[in-house]
């Protein structure tokens, strides 16, 4: 019997003008992006927290504090790479990851396959193990008012 761990992550970022919007390692919009210390890739942040949560390693705010200048404007793919290094160094492999992105605009369906490829490559796994689902909130709440984006991620790790 293999040892398995489940992890869950959640993140929110506000939308601001004059920024590029990164989700799942892909630029999905120019001129409207997420306000953050890093590139604001809220999908990767939730995914990193799910991976860290599965192994009770804290969260990305703890690993990459926004008071540390070395993480300013950094691509979140690099943060994911570093988190996966931790996961692999402890002998764990990704079973699968499932991510749900709630965003009113822009429509991200055209980018989902590119995001899966980008995340799978960075995590050293096959795209078949990485799921990304997109939803609007039917105009309700802060997502519906186009003020922000909300992401939930679940992962399974196998040893
Ligand atoms: Mg974040």
XYZ file of N, CA and C and ligand atoms in Angstrom:
478
model
N 0.850 -1.198 0.000
C 0.000 0.000 0.000
C 0.880 1.241 0.000
N 0.632 2.126 -0.980
C 1.399 3.370 -1.045
C 0.871 4.363 -0.017
N 1.776 5.232 0.409
C 1.365 6.316 1.313
C 0.801 7.451 0.445
N -0.334 7.982 0.799
C -0.913 9.090 0.035
C -1.252 10.251 0.959
N -1.206 11.449 0.404
C -1.581 12.659 1.140
C -2.459 13.524 0.258
N -3.438 14.172 0.887
C -4.303 15.098 0.152
C -4.002 16.520 0.627
N -4.066 17.476 -0.282
C -3.815 18.869 0.091
C -4.823 19.794 -0.559
N -5.140 20.871 0.132
C -6.093 21.853 -0.389
C -5.497 23.255 -0.289
N -5.713 24.065 -1.313
C -5.209 25.443 -1.296
C -6.261 26.408 -1.793
N -6.173 27.643 -1.315
C -7.141 28.682 -1.690
C -6.400 30.010 -1.778
N -6.733 30.824 -2.777
C -6.131 32.158 -2.844
C -7.050 33.125 -3.588
N -6.886 34.384 -3.267
C -7.647 35.474 -3.892
C -6.683 36.595 -4.216
N -6.836 37.201 -5.380
C -6.120 38.448 -5.648
C -7.077 39.461 -6.257
N -6.836 40.735 -5.924
C -7.628 41.825 -6.488
C -7.122 42.139 -7.893
N -8.028 42.623 -8.724
C -7.687 42.997 -10.102
C -7.382 44.493 -10.146
N -6.295 44.838 -10.831
C -5.934 46.239 -10.986
C -5.550 46.549 -12.424
N -5.586 47.825 -12.777
C -5.252 48.224 -14.148
C -3.747 48.407 -14.318
N -3.300 48.339 -15.570
C -1.888 48.582 -15.876
C -0.991 47.407 -15.563
N -1.567 46.220 -15.402
C -0.791 45.020 -15.096
C -1.119 43.947 -16.130
N -0.258 42.937 -16.227
C -0.586 41.786 -17.068
C -1.131 40.683 -16.172
N -2.128 39.954 -16.672
C -2.785 38.937 -15.855
C -2.225 37.548 -16.157
N -1.605 36.945 -15.141
C -1.062 35.596 -15.278
C -1.917 34.606 -14.514
N -2.260 33.517 -15.177
C -3.009 32.426 -14.542
C -2.441 31.098 -15.038
N -2.076 30.237 -14.133
C -1.525 28.938 -14.520
C -0.267 29.065 -15.353
N 0.487 30.132 -15.143
C 1.743 30.336 -15.870
C 1.571 30.918 -17.253
N 0.345 31.343 -17.583
C 0.051 31.862 -18.923
C -0.489 33.293 -18.801
N -0.032 34.176 -19.696
C -0.568 35.536 -19.708
C -1.918 35.503 -20.430
N -2.992 35.799 -19.698
C -4.340 35.694 -20.278
C -4.925 37.063 -20.613
N -4.239 38.143 -20.181
C -4.775 39.483 -20.439
C -3.676 40.514 -20.231
N -3.646 41.505 -21.101
C -2.681 42.606 -20.951
C -3.441 43.856 -20.520
N -2.866 44.607 -19.580
C -3.471 45.866 -19.165
C -4.409 45.753 -17.976
N -4.743 44.507 -17.610
C -5.603 44.260 -16.449
C -5.050 43.019 -15.772
N -4.552 43.165 -14.542
C -3.895 42.026 -13.904
C -4.139 41.973 -12.419
N -3.410 41.095 -11.742
C -3.614 40.900 -10.311
C -2.608 41.712 -9.504
N -3.121 42.386 -8.490
C -2.281 43.199 -7.611
C -1.580 42.248 -6.631
N -0.255 42.224 -6.680
C 0.488 41.259 -5.856
C 1.956 41.637 -5.788
N 2.662 40.970 -4.891
C 4.107 41.159 -4.753
C 4.828 40.402 -5.879
N 4.331 39.196 -6.175
C 4.867 38.408 -7.295
C 4.103 38.814 -8.557
N 4.069 37.927 -9.571
C 3.268 38.222 -10.768
C 1.772 38.036 -10.502
N 1.425 37.611 -9.276
C 0.017 37.524 -8.872
C -0.739 36.339 -9.434
N -0.017 35.312 -9.871
C -0.675 34.143 -10.464
C -1.414 33.368 -9.370
N -2.654 33.751 -9.187
C -3.465 33.258 -8.076
C -3.707 31.750 -8.196
N -3.732 31.209 -9.417
C -3.926 29.770 -9.604
C -2.702 29.000 -9.097
N -1.520 29.506 -9.424
C -0.300 28.836 -8.944
C -0.171 28.969 -7.431
N -0.586 30.113 -6.894
C -0.494 30.281 -5.434
C -1.373 29.265 -4.708
N -2.594 29.074 -5.197
C -3.489 28.083 -4.576
C -2.905 26.677 -4.728
N -2.327 26.403 -5.907
C -1.721 25.088 -6.152
C -0.538 24.847 -5.210
N 0.310 25.860 -5.058
C 1.463 25.732 -4.143
C 0.981 25.462 -2.720
N -0.068 26.164 -2.288
C -0.582 25.957 -0.933
C -1.168 24.554 -0.769
N -1.762 24.019 -1.823
C -2.285 22.654 -1.751
C -1.133 21.657 -1.593
N -0.065 21.860 -2.369
C 1.103 20.968 -2.290
C 1.752 21.041 -0.908
N 1.920 22.270 -0.418
C 2.534 22.449 0.903
C 1.617 21.906 1.987
N 0.317 22.120 1.818
C -0.664 21.648 2.805
C -0.666 20.137 2.921
N -0.501 19.448 1.802
C -0.500 17.983 1.820
C 0.609 17.439 2.713
N 1.710 18.189 2.794
C 2.856 17.725 3.589
C 3.039 18.541 4.867
N 2.010 19.348 5.209
C 2.047 20.172 6.426
C 3.322 21.023 6.486
N 3.647 21.642 5.333
C 4.865 22.460 5.255
C 4.560 23.964 5.330
N 3.375 24.326 5.794
C 3.032 25.744 5.893
C 2.397 26.239 4.612
N 2.646 27.510 4.273
C 2.047 28.070 3.062
C 3.059 28.938 2.327
N 2.692 29.410 1.119
C 3.674 30.140 0.316
C 4.018 31.498 0.913
N 3.085 32.087 1.674
C 3.377 33.360 2.336
C 4.525 33.192 3.331
N 4.604 31.996 3.904
C 5.628 31.664 4.894
C 6.957 31.367 4.186
N 6.859 30.635 3.054
C 8.064 30.251 2.301
C 8.678 31.411 1.525
N 7.786 32.232 0.934
C 8.237 33.341 0.080
C 7.610 34.639 0.572
N 8.038 35.172 1.709
C 7.382 36.349 2.304
C 7.421 37.586 1.400
N 6.316 38.363 1.409
C 6.257 39.539 0.524
C 7.099 40.698 1.054
N 7.778 40.463 2.184
C 8.719 41.453 2.705
C 10.113 41.218 2.113
N 10.268 40.092 1.396
C 11.562 39.719 0.837
C 11.651 40.193 -0.621
N 12.586 41.106 -0.893
C 12.698 41.734 -2.220
C 13.000 40.732 -3.323
N 13.601 39.579 -2.983
C 13.970 38.618 -4.042
C 12.749 38.013 -4.732
N 11.563 38.090 -4.109
C 10.350 37.518 -4.729
C 9.520 38.580 -5.450
N 9.989 39.836 -5.460
C 9.202 40.910 -6.070
C 9.096 40.727 -7.586
N 7.856 40.694 -8.083
C 7.614 40.573 -9.517
C 7.990 39.224 -10.112
N 8.340 38.274 -9.250
C 8.841 36.973 -9.742
C 7.716 36.172 -10.415
N 8.102 35.381 -11.429
C 7.127 34.475 -12.049
C 6.760 33.418 -11.027
N 5.460 33.210 -10.854
C 5.007 32.215 -9.873
C 5.397 30.799 -10.287
N 5.734 30.603 -11.574
C 6.219 29.285 -12.004
C 7.500 28.921 -11.253
N 8.304 29.930 -10.934
C 9.542 29.677 -10.177
C 9.203 29.254 -8.747
N 8.161 29.878 -8.186
C 7.735 29.486 -6.837
C 7.240 28.030 -6.856
N 6.470 27.690 -7.899
C 5.958 26.320 -8.026
C 7.103 25.318 -8.176
N 8.100 25.714 -8.956
C 9.269 24.858 -9.151
C 9.956 24.586 -7.811
N 10.074 25.637 -7.009
C 10.743 25.487 -5.706
C 9.909 24.621 -4.754
N 8.593 24.786 -4.801
C 7.724 23.963 -3.957
C 7.836 22.492 -4.385
N 7.862 22.243 -5.702
C 7.972 20.853 -6.183
C 9.321 20.240 -5.821
N 10.361 21.079 -5.776
C 11.675 20.571 -5.335
C 11.570 20.030 -3.906
N 10.832 20.770 -3.074
C 10.616 20.322 -1.685
C 9.857 18.998 -1.672
N 8.772 18.951 -2.459
C 7.927 17.752 -2.518
C 8.763 16.541 -2.945
N 9.515 16.703 -4.049
C 10.323 15.597 -4.569
C 11.442 15.211 -3.612
N 12.044 16.206 -2.957
C 13.167 15.910 -2.055
C 12.711 15.073 -0.852
N 11.419 15.146 -0.545
C 10.890 14.352 0.568
C 10.345 13.000 0.080
N 10.551 12.726 -1.231
C 10.189 11.415 -1.764
C 8.768 11.299 -2.290
N 8.068 12.431 -2.460
C 6.677 12.399 -2.909
C 6.570 12.738 -4.396
N 5.536 12.179 -5.029
C 5.221 12.469 -6.433
C 3.786 12.969 -6.498
N 3.514 13.794 -7.511
C 2.139 14.255 -7.695
C 1.275 13.133 -8.264
N 0.179 12.836 -7.593
C -0.820 11.921 -8.150
C -1.657 12.686 -9.155
N -2.305 13.741 -8.685
C -3.040 14.642 -9.590
C -3.288 15.973 -8.893
N -3.624 16.964 -9.700
C -4.002 18.285 -9.182
C -5.289 18.708 -9.878
N -6.194 19.308 -9.137
C -7.466 19.776 -9.694
C -7.688 21.209 -9.211
N -7.816 22.122 -10.169
C -7.864 23.558 -9.866
C -9.152 24.157 -10.412
N -9.827 24.958 -9.606
C -11.026 25.677 -10.055
C -10.783 27.175 -9.950
N -10.931 27.872 -11.066
C -10.684 29.314 -11.124
C -12.014 30.039 -11.299
N -12.324 30.955 -10.383
C -13.529 31.772 -10.523
C -13.118 33.184 -10.932
N -13.490 33.549 -12.150
C -13.114 34.847 -12.715
C -14.224 35.286 -13.672
N -14.647 36.524 -13.546
C -15.736 36.996 -14.415
C -15.244 37.334 -15.819
N -14.090 37.999 -15.877
C -13.506 38.320 -17.179
C -11.990 38.417 -17.043
N -11.186 38.190 -18.031
C -11.586 37.727 -19.352
C -11.994 36.261 -19.313
N -12.581 35.773 -20.375
C -12.889 34.344 -20.500
C -11.573 33.596 -20.611
N -11.359 32.601 -19.770
C -10.066 31.924 -19.786
C -10.107 30.542 -20.437
N -11.288 30.101 -20.852
C -11.404 28.774 -21.495
C -10.377 28.575 -22.626
N -10.124 29.595 -23.471
C -9.149 29.382 -24.557
C -7.724 29.118 -24.068
N -7.450 29.399 -22.806
C -6.081 29.272 -22.277
C -5.882 28.029 -21.406
N -6.960 27.312 -21.129
C -6.893 26.220 -20.160
C -5.879 25.134 -20.562
N -5.866 24.755 -21.835
C -4.931 23.703 -22.253
C -3.480 24.152 -22.101
N -3.239 25.413 -22.451
C -1.894 25.980 -22.303
C -1.471 25.995 -20.821
N -2.416 26.319 -19.946
C -2.125 26.328 -18.501
C -1.779 24.930 -18.008
N -2.537 23.931 -18.456
C -2.286 22.547 -18.026
C -0.887 22.114 -18.440
N -0.504 22.459 -19.686
C 0.828 22.092 -20.185
C 1.909 22.790 -19.378
N 1.709 24.065 -19.127
C 2.694 24.857 -18.411
C 2.879 24.349 -16.972
N 1.779 24.057 -16.290
C 1.867 23.572 -14.900
C 2.467 22.166 -14.855
N 2.041 21.299 -15.786
C 2.551 19.925 -15.796
C 4.058 19.915 -16.041
N 4.504 20.744 -16.994
C 5.930 20.810 -17.306
C 6.710 21.268 -16.073
N 6.229 22.306 -15.417
C 6.929 22.837 -14.241
C 6.935 21.836 -13.089
N 5.875 21.048 -12.975
C 5.804 20.069 -11.881
C 6.448 18.737 -12.242
N 6.938 18.612 -13.488
C 7.585 17.370 -13.905
C 6.610 16.210 -13.994
N 5.403 16.493 -14.488
C 4.400 15.433 -14.606
C 3.677 15.541 -15.941
N 2.722 14.630 -16.183
C 1.977 14.641 -17.446
C 0.758 15.560 -17.308
N 0.379 16.226 -18.419
C -0.801 17.104 -18.393
C -2.077 16.365 -17.962
N -2.122 15.043 -18.198
C -3.301 14.249 -17.807
C -3.535 14.285 -16.299
N -2.510 14.642 -15.558
C -2.643 14.677 -14.098
C -3.033 16.062 -13.580
N -3.168 17.012 -14.489
C -3.451 18.397 -14.081
C -4.775 18.860 -14.698
N -5.746 19.149 -13.852
C -7.059 19.599 -14.313
C -7.259 21.067 -13.952
N -7.788 21.824 -14.904
C -8.145 23.222 -14.624
C -9.566 23.462 -15.090
N -10.385 23.960 -14.182
C -11.769 24.262 -14.510
C -11.998 25.754 -14.280
N -12.783 26.364 -15.168
C -13.039 27.802 -15.058
C -14.518 28.042 -14.842
N -14.811 29.050 -14.000
C -16.202 29.394 -13.750
C -16.326 30.894 -13.549
N -17.427 31.471 -13.954
C -17.748 32.831 -13.517
C -18.616 32.666 -12.266
N -19.004 33.753 -11.652
C -19.936 33.628 -10.520
C -21.278 34.258 -10.888
N -21.593 34.240 -12.181
C -22.881 34.762 -12.656
C -23.116 36.200 -12.207
N -22.029 36.967 -12.153
C -22.152 38.379 -11.788
C -22.263 38.633 -10.293
N -22.198 37.578 -9.475
C -22.378 37.756 -8.024
C -21.046 37.953 -7.302
N -21.086 38.723 -6.214
C -19.924 38.869 -5.337
C -18.773 39.640 -5.968
N -17.600 39.604 -5.271
C -16.456 40.394 -5.765
C -15.915 39.873 -7.095
N -16.073 38.571 -7.329
C -15.651 38.018 -8.629
C -16.579 38.546 -9.715
N -17.864 38.497 -9.429
C -18.856 38.952 -10.400
C -18.733 40.434 -10.717
N -18.307 41.221 -9.708
C -18.105 42.666 -9.916
C -16.766 42.957 -10.586
N -16.042 41.914 -10.957
C -14.749 42.010 -11.654
C -13.692 42.701 -10.794
N -13.837 42.518 -9.465
C -12.863 43.114 -8.544
C -11.710 42.161 -8.240
N -11.934 40.859 -8.453
C -10.887 39.910 -8.098
C -11.120 38.536 -8.668
N -10.192 37.647 -8.332
C -10.225 36.261 -8.803
C -10.014 35.360 -7.597
N -10.698 34.230 -7.611
C -10.677 33.299 -6.495
C -10.340 31.916 -7.062
N -9.435 31.201 -6.383
C -9.024 29.889 -6.890
C -8.951 28.860 -5.755
N -9.443 27.659 -6.051
C -9.335 26.521 -5.144
C -8.512 25.438 -5.840
N -7.624 24.803 -5.096
C -6.817 23.731 -5.679
C -6.772 22.542 -4.724
N -6.853 21.355 -5.289
C -6.689 20.119 -4.523
C -5.595 19.297 -5.175
N -4.779 18.652 -4.355
C -3.760 17.754 -4.908
C -3.740 16.443 -4.141
N -3.264 15.416 -4.827
C -2.974 14.146 -4.170
C -1.495 13.863 -4.387
N -0.805 13.554 -3.299
C 0.616 13.184 -3.403
C 0.769 11.713 -3.056
N 1.712 11.061 -3.736
C 1.924 9.621 -3.565
C 3.387 9.355 -3.248
N 3.612 8.457 -2.286
C 4.991 8.045 -1.984
C 5.113 6.545 -2.187
Mg -1.361 34.943 -3.677
